[in-house]
Steps between C-alpha positions, in 0.01 A plus 500: 500500500770474765839518326851467641765656278864394484783596266857411413784740579512633144417876496222457243340227712515712816359798314218287359417364844478852645262606223284191547476543876402864457228406251358182656606507863687222674411203720738303726591160356320315779170674416528508119301307239768527233864605468612726217872455430691754293831385353631225275468122491767452766315727739176314429666176618639676807154630581350150487773366726465787749120486524428133427351439845223755435366308199405822320481535121767726351443738211835605356568821307815532293746757629802281432677356196340179369151494647383163365309440825377858522214708363552832324543795733221756509361710782153508347228239555690277742191384690320405179804317365540296818127418513510369140839329530557134412658281767792260456562245775860391548631212712866550593778244521629397840878456515659299779879520483766345722839674513845357574460581870187287519261794534161480328363806319141532378379769261218558252550595135234659282712492183766231536752319713847517345820310576810694396872426504694723740846474344671475163442124491182348365247362745425128499144410590309174545127528432221281636126538438255358756782297652612344172841582359462663158840655428810366670723795421434838339807721451374855458495858622183402684139395463159634597144394567244755388131559564277589203496862621880504506545321169537830310774624735837331570365172358442658160845661502646152562307375193232328704139470378227756558219333695130602498375569852239224497737232362569361850864426416841620614808562286832340589763688300880467490715812494788471252513121511842353411427129542267358391531784250180425311274475805249786484307436817156357572137586562374353826157458656429774751488230769860392432756511778842594366824421684842636409810348657821695462794282397852597609344777712827609663678532166203631302284705743143582402248754628121457495280803435123520555406822319721744695590277798843338463650210694868438432702178514208259477522121503150416386187688401141375498237688299124452483197713426323621814127472425411624846626848412299702248615839376260730316611743229259749342527602134306750294204360310615348170866499607507197729820318587378206292467729197848642557652151520335404171602827330860455613522183289427699185723800572795566273 
């Protein structure tokens, strides 16, 4: 099996990578069959963004903090674990944002696209779904659109719903909504096209963030699932991402 190893900057991740390379050898990314990423969830997302063009499956090993997207770290039996691994296919969100200077920015998000206020004043957002106005004004700290894979991350912290991977829906979740105070968000079909318009943009500036890619001072943001891009995560047998998402709903 031709494996390319990569690791975050954390000392334990770099040490783990060195041990793995010594034990299993190393293949350049362009010639590999699979990428083994050592780090935490944030590094896993970075790895997908950095190597998306290769289309290789990624098997993560936890040498970070949270590790929800990672497998347990062990130097033993790596080839057997990868061969028996269960695959999760993720379709990212495509964000198209226009800033106050008229520039268009495009980025992909595996977890979520977030809109966040930049100053002490609340953001004011107008929300349309598939071209139809659904919420004329949302005063809030921000809002986000999450994939099923990202529903247990920032979305969950913002009190959004956990979504099974095969549900074919997206979560639209407000962040500290002020008005309408009782609005808790919505579940949307995975085919939905979400548009945010920033109201009073000069007075209440807003940034748009696709995973770790930030665009500041945006005027409008369009978000839709990109079905033409498929990302493949590998998980140990019996510990699939689907199982983890279900288990998370019953955790204390």
